[in-house]
Amino acid sequence: MGKSAPAAPDPVQTINQQTASNRETAISQAGLNMVNQNTPQGSLSYNQIGTWSDGTPRFEATQALSSAGQQLQTTNEGTAQNLAGLANEQSGRLGSLLNAPIDFGQQKDYLEGLTSGALDKRWNTLGQQNETDLINRGIRPGSSQYDNLKNQFMVSQSDAYNSANVANYNTALQSQMALRQAPINEILALSGQSQVQSPQFSSTPQTSVAGTDVGGIVQNGYNNQMAQYNSQQKGLGGLFDAGLGLAKLWP
């Protein structure tokens, strides 16, 4: 009798073998990718810190600054701490600064005093010149033409004083607003500079080599065994048929 047909591969065993192969491939690839680095600014090293529950190696990445870089880092951290402390101290003044009323009346009065003195001299001169011009043109006081021209002159003079007063008002207001905002902006700037910076981490190396196709290898081996078995069975069938033919010829 011929041999029995080869048994089909156990799928559970094949899956376990494939999983184990993939795991070993991943571990090997990770080990190849995790290359320690050294630069003038610092270093990056990988160290195994144990294993996961399934026995897979567990690693950590450690970054270290150079001696000069570490000194600068310590200095920067000290500076940031000083700024944070100063910002915390000065922030206590924000309430009083914001609640204080804006008083620009004294500065406005001072500016108007300067402007009025200059405008008085100018318009006194212009008034005398205007009066002389009217007389030279034969326009006498009491006439309607004289009154109209004098009114126009006075309107121009009033507009000039009003424009100057508005400009003084805006200048005094902007000046006091700037004085009020300066310490507030300084405190806010200190608060922004003292913010904690998020640490920067190196990217984790990724495996890229495909695992061994254990399932395919097992299946191909089984297919080869079946092909060989079928070939043997075909050969035995031919011999059996030949024997029957000889038996029929035997008297």
PDB file of N, CA, C and O in Angstrom, residues 134-171:
ATOM      1  N   LEU A 134      -7.590 146.793   5.447  1.00  0.00           N
ATOM      2  CA  LEU A 134      -8.951 147.294   5.215  1.00  0.00           C
ATOM      3  C   LEU A 134      -8.975 148.816   5.026  1.00  0.00           C
ATOM      4  O   LEU A 134      -9.665 149.350   4.145  1.00  0.00           O
ATOM      5  N   ILE A 135      -8.200 149.516   5.865  1.00  0.00           N
ATOM      6  CA  ILE A 135      -8.154 150.981   5.755  1.00  0.00           C
ATOM      7  C   ILE A 135      -7.534 151.393   4.428  1.00  0.00           C
ATOM      8  O   ILE A 135      -8.013 152.311   3.742  1.00  0.00           O
ATOM      9  N   ASN A 136      -6.451 150.697   4.035  1.00  0.00           N
ATOM     10  CA  ASN A 136      -5.803 151.015   2.769  1.00  0.00           C
ATOM     11  C   ASN A 136      -6.733 150.765   1.592  1.00  0.00           C
ATOM     12  O   ASN A 136      -6.600 151.407   0.535  1.00  0.00           O
ATOM     13  N   ARG A 137      -7.660 149.875   1.734  1.00  0.00           N
ATOM     14  CA  ARG A 137      -8.604 149.566   0.668  1.00  0.00           C
ATOM     15  C   ARG A 137      -9.840 150.458   0.729  1.00  0.00           C
ATOM     16  O   ARG A 137     -10.752 150.313  -0.083  1.00  0.00           O
ATOM     17  N   GLY A 138      -9.848 151.367   1.728  1.00  0.00           N
ATOM     18  CA  GLY A 138     -10.958 152.314   1.841  1.00  0.00           C
ATOM     19  C   GLY A 138     -12.176 151.738   2.516  1.00  0.00           C
ATOM     20  O   GLY A 138     -13.268 152.304   2.418  1.00  0.00           O
ATOM     21  N   ILE A 139     -11.987 150.644   3.211  1.00  0.00           N
ATOM     22  CA  ILE A 139     -13.112 150.025   3.918  1.00  0.00           C
ATOM     23  C   ILE A 139     -13.061 150.509   5.362  1.00  0.00           C
ATOM     24  O   ILE A 139     -12.142 150.181   6.112  1.00  0.00           O
ATOM     25  N   ARG A 140     -14.055 151.329   5.732  1.00  0.00           N
ATOM     26  CA  ARG A 140     -14.029 151.988   7.027  1.00  0.00           C
ATOM     27  C   ARG A 140     -14.902 151.246   8.041  1.00  0.00           C
ATOM     28  O   ARG A 140     -15.875 150.570   7.676  1.00  0.00           O
ATOM     29  N   PRO A 141     -14.540 151.369   9.341  1.00  0.00           N
ATOM     30  CA  PRO A 141     -15.382 150.786  10.389  1.00  0.00           C
ATOM     31  C   PRO A 141     -16.786 151.352  10.328  1.00  0.00           C
ATOM     32  O   PRO A 141     -16.993 152.521  10.038  1.00  0.00           O
ATOM     33  N   GLY A 142     -17.778 150.503  10.627  1.00  0.00           N
ATOM     34  CA  GLY A 142     -19.172 150.902  10.582  1.00  0.00           C
ATOM     35  C   GLY A 142     -19.860 150.494   9.310  1.00  0.00           C
ATOM     36  O   GLY A 142     -21.095 150.415   9.266  1.00  0.00           O
ATOM     37  N   SER A 143     -19.074 150.240   8.256  1.00  0.00           N
ATOM     38  CA  SER A 143     -19.689 149.820   6.992  1.00  0.00           C
ATOM     39  C   SER A 143     -19.991 148.317   7.054  1.00  0.00           C
ATOM     40  O   SER A 143     -19.367 147.552   7.799  1.00  0.00           O
ATOM     41  N   SER A 144     -20.963 147.907   6.256  1.00  0.00           N
ATOM     42  CA  SER A 144     -21.335 146.488   6.234  1.00  0.00           C
ATOM     43  C   SER A 144     -20.198 145.615   5.709  1.00  0.00           C
ATOM     44  O   SER A 144     -19.957 144.496   6.191  1.00  0.00           O
ATOM     45  N   GLN A 145     -19.464 146.117   4.745  1.00  0.00           N
ATOM     46  CA  GLN A 145     -18.336 145.354   4.194  1.00  0.00           C
ATOM     47  C   GLN A 145     -17.253 145.158   5.247  1.00  0.00           C
ATOM     48  O   GLN A 145     -16.670 144.077   5.373  1.00  0.00           O
ATOM     49  N   TYR A 146     -17.015 146.209   6.017  1.00  0.00           N
ATOM     50  CA  TYR A 146     -16.002 146.126   7.087  1.00  0.00           C
ATOM     51  C   TYR A 146     -16.439 145.076   8.115  1.00  0.00           C
ATOM     52  O   TYR A 146     -15.632 144.232   8.549  1.00  0.00           O
ATOM     53  N   ASP A 147     -17.715 145.133   8.520  1.00  0.00           N
ATOM     54  CA  ASP A 147     -18.203 144.174   9.523  1.00  0.00           C
ATOM     55  C   ASP A 147     -18.118 142.741   9.009  1.00  0.00           C
ATOM     56  O   ASP A 147     -17.733 141.826   9.750  1.00  0.00           O
ATOM     57  N   ASN A 148     -18.446 142.506   7.753  1.00  0.00           N
ATOM     58  CA  ASN A 148     -18.372 141.148   7.184  1.00  0.00           C
ATOM     59  C   ASN A 148     -16.943 140.618   7.154  1.00  0.00           C
ATOM     60  O   ASN A 148     -16.677 139.463   7.517  1.00  0.00           O
ATOM     61  N   LEU A 149     -16.009 141.463   6.736  1.00  0.00           N
ATOM     62  CA  LEU A 149     -14.604 141.023   6.675  1.00  0.00           C
ATOM     63  C   LEU A 149     -14.028 140.800   8.065  1.00  0.00           C
ATOM     64  O   LEU A 149     -13.232 139.874   8.276  1.00  0.00           O
ATOM     65  N   LYS A 150     -14.442 141.642   9.025  1.00  0.00           N
ATOM     66  CA  LYS A 150     -13.953 141.449  10.389  1.00  0.00           C
ATOM     67  C   LYS A 150     -14.521 140.145  10.974  1.00  0.00           C
ATOM     68  O   LYS A 150     -13.809 139.423  11.694  1.00  0.00           O
ATOM     69  N   ASN A 151     -15.782 139.830  10.648  1.00  0.00           N
ATOM     70  CA  ASN A 151     -16.375 138.573  11.125  1.00  0.00           C
ATOM     71  C   ASN A 151     -15.658 137.357  10.534  1.00  0.00           C
ATOM     72  O   ASN A 151     -15.424 136.358  11.230  1.00  0.00           O
ATOM     73  N   GLN A 152     -15.317 137.461   9.270  1.00  0.00           N
ATOM     74  CA  GLN A 152     -14.574 136.355   8.644  1.00  0.00           C
ATOM     75  C   GLN A 152     -13.219 136.154   9.319  1.00  0.00           C
ATOM     76  O   GLN A 152     -12.772 135.022   9.539  1.00  0.00           O
ATOM     77  N   PHE A 153     -12.583 137.269   9.643  1.00  0.00           N
ATOM     78  CA  PHE A 153     -11.284 137.195  10.316  1.00  0.00           C
ATOM     79  C   PHE A 153     -11.439 136.530  11.677  1.00  0.00           C
ATOM     80  O   PHE A 153     -10.629 135.671  12.078  1.00  0.00           O
ATOM     81  N   MET A 154     -12.466 136.905  12.422  1.00  0.00           N
ATOM     82  CA  MET A 154     -12.679 136.366  13.759  1.00  0.00           C
ATOM     83  C   MET A 154     -13.038 134.869  13.703  1.00  0.00           C
ATOM     84  O   MET A 154     -12.636 134.092  14.576  1.00  0.00           O
ATOM     85  N   VAL A 155     -13.806 134.465  12.666  1.00  0.00           N
ATOM     86  CA  VAL A 155     -14.122 133.037  12.509  1.00  0.00           C
ATOM     87  C   VAL A 155     -12.857 132.234  12.253  1.00  0.00           C
ATOM     88  O   VAL A 155     -12.643 131.147  12.824  1.00  0.00           O
ATOM     89  N   SER A 156     -11.987 132.745  11.392  1.00  0.00           N
ATOM     90  CA  SER A 156     -10.711 132.071  11.110  1.00  0.00           C
ATOM     91  C   SER A 156      -9.873 131.977  12.378  1.00  0.00           C
ATOM     92  O   SER A 156      -9.234 130.939  12.651  1.00  0.00           O
ATOM     93  N   GLN A 157      -9.861 133.040  13.156  1.00  0.00           N
ATOM     94  CA  GLN A 157      -9.099 133.046  14.407  1.00  0.00           C
ATOM     95  C   GLN A 157      -9.663 132.019  15.385  1.00  0.00           C
ATOM     96  O   GLN A 157      -8.910 131.260  16.024  1.00  0.00           O
ATOM     97  N   SER A 158     -10.992 131.945  15.492  1.00  0.00           N
ATOM     98  CA  SER A 158     -11.632 130.983  16.398  1.00  0.00           C
ATOM     99  C   SER A 158     -11.357 129.548  15.956  1.00  0.00           C
ATOM    100  O   SER A 158     -11.078 128.669  16.790  1.00  0.00           O
ATOM    101  N   ASP A 159     -11.413 129.301  14.640  1.00  0.00           N
ATOM    102  CA  ASP A 159     -11.129 127.951  14.132  1.00  0.00           C
ATOM    103  C   ASP A 159      -9.694 127.533  14.457  1.00  0.00           C
ATOM    104  O   ASP A 159      -9.443 126.358  14.795  1.00  0.00           O
ATOM    105  N   ALA A 160      -8.773 128.470  14.357  1.00  0.00           N
ATOM    106  CA  ALA A 160      -7.379 128.157  14.646  1.00  0.00           C
ATOM    107  C   ALA A 160      -7.197 127.777  16.113  1.00  0.00           C
ATOM    108  O   ALA A 160      -6.491 126.816  16.451  1.00  0.00           O
ATOM    109  N   TYR A 161      -7.854 128.529  17.011  1.00  0.00           N
ATOM    110  CA  TYR A 161      -7.756 128.214  18.437  1.00  0.00           C
ATOM    111  C   TYR A 161      -8.425 126.869  18.755  1.00  0.00           C
ATOM    112  O   TYR A 161      -7.906 126.075  19.556  1.00  0.00           O
ATOM    113  N   ASN A 162      -9.584 126.621  18.135  1.00  0.00           N
ATOM    114  CA  ASN A 162     -10.274 125.347  18.377  1.00  0.00           C
ATOM    115  C   ASN A 162      -9.443 124.155  17.891  1.00  0.00           C
ATOM    116  O   ASN A 162      -9.358 123.125  18.558  1.00  0.00           O
ATOM    117  N   SER A 163      -8.846 124.272  16.716  1.00  0.00           N
ATOM    118  CA  SER A 163      -8.010 123.190  16.178  1.00  0.00           C
ATOM    119  C   SER A 163      -6.826 122.927  17.095  1.00  0.00           C
ATOM    120  O   SER A 163      -6.451 121.771  17.352  1.00  0.00           O
ATOM    121  N   ALA A 164      -6.229 124.018  17.579  1.00  0.00           N
ATOM    122  CA  ALA A 164      -5.089 123.868  18.484  1.00  0.00           C
ATOM    123  C   ALA A 164      -5.509 123.189  19.781  1.00  0.00           C
ATOM    124  O   ALA A 164      -4.793 122.330  20.316  1.00  0.00           O
ATOM    125  N   ASN A 165      -6.690 123.548  20.309  1.00  0.00           N
ATOM    126  CA  ASN A 165      -7.162 122.940  21.557  1.00  0.00           C
ATOM    127  C   ASN A 165      -7.460 121.450  21.380  1.00  0.00           C
ATOM    128  O   ASN A 165      -7.163 120.639  22.272  1.00  0.00           O
ATOM    129  N   VAL A 166      -8.054 121.093  20.236  1.00  0.00           N
ATOM    130  CA  VAL A 166      -8.316 119.673  19.966  1.00  0.00           C
ATOM    131  C   VAL A 166      -7.013 118.888  19.874  1.00  0.00           C
ATOM    132  O   VAL A 166      -6.889 117.771  20.408  1.00  0.00           O
ATOM    133  N   ALA A 167      -6.033 119.461  19.188  1.00  0.00           N
ATOM    134  CA  ALA A 167      -4.731 118.798  19.063  1.00  0.00           C
ATOM    135  C   ALA A 167      -4.083 118.640  20.431  1.00  0.00           C
ATOM    136  O   ALA A 167      -3.491 117.590  20.739  1.00  0.00           O
ATOM    137  N   ASN A 168      -4.185 119.666  21.273  1.00  0.00           N
ATOM    138  CA  ASN A 168      -3.616 119.583  22.617  1.00  0.00           C
ATOM    139  C   ASN A 168      -4.321 118.506  23.448  1.00  0.00           C
ATOM    140  O   ASN A 168      -3.694 117.779  24.231  1.00  0.00           O
ATOM    141  N   TYR A 169      -5.651 118.438  23.297  1.00  0.00           N
ATOM    142  CA  TYR A 169      -6.435 117.426  24.015  1.00  0.00           C
ATOM    143  C   TYR A 169      -5.963 116.015  23.631  1.00  0.00           C
ATOM    144  O   TYR A 169      -5.698 115.166  24.500  1.00  0.00           O
ATOM    145  N   ASN A 170      -5.854 115.756  22.323  1.00  0.00           N
ATOM    146  CA  ASN A 170      -5.443 114.427  21.851  1.00  0.00           C
ATOM    147  C   ASN A 170      -4.019 114.100  22.266  1.00  0.00           C
ATOM    148  O   ASN A 170      -3.712 112.966  22.648  1.00  0.00           O
ATOM    149  N   THR A 171      -3.129 115.091  22.191  1.00  0.00           N
ATOM    150  CA  THR A 171      -1.736 114.863  22.589  1.00  0.00           C
ATOM    151  C   THR A 171      -1.633 114.523  24.062  1.00  0.00           C
ATOM    152  O   THR A 171      -0.908 113.586  24.454  1.00  0.00           O
TER     153      THR A 171
END
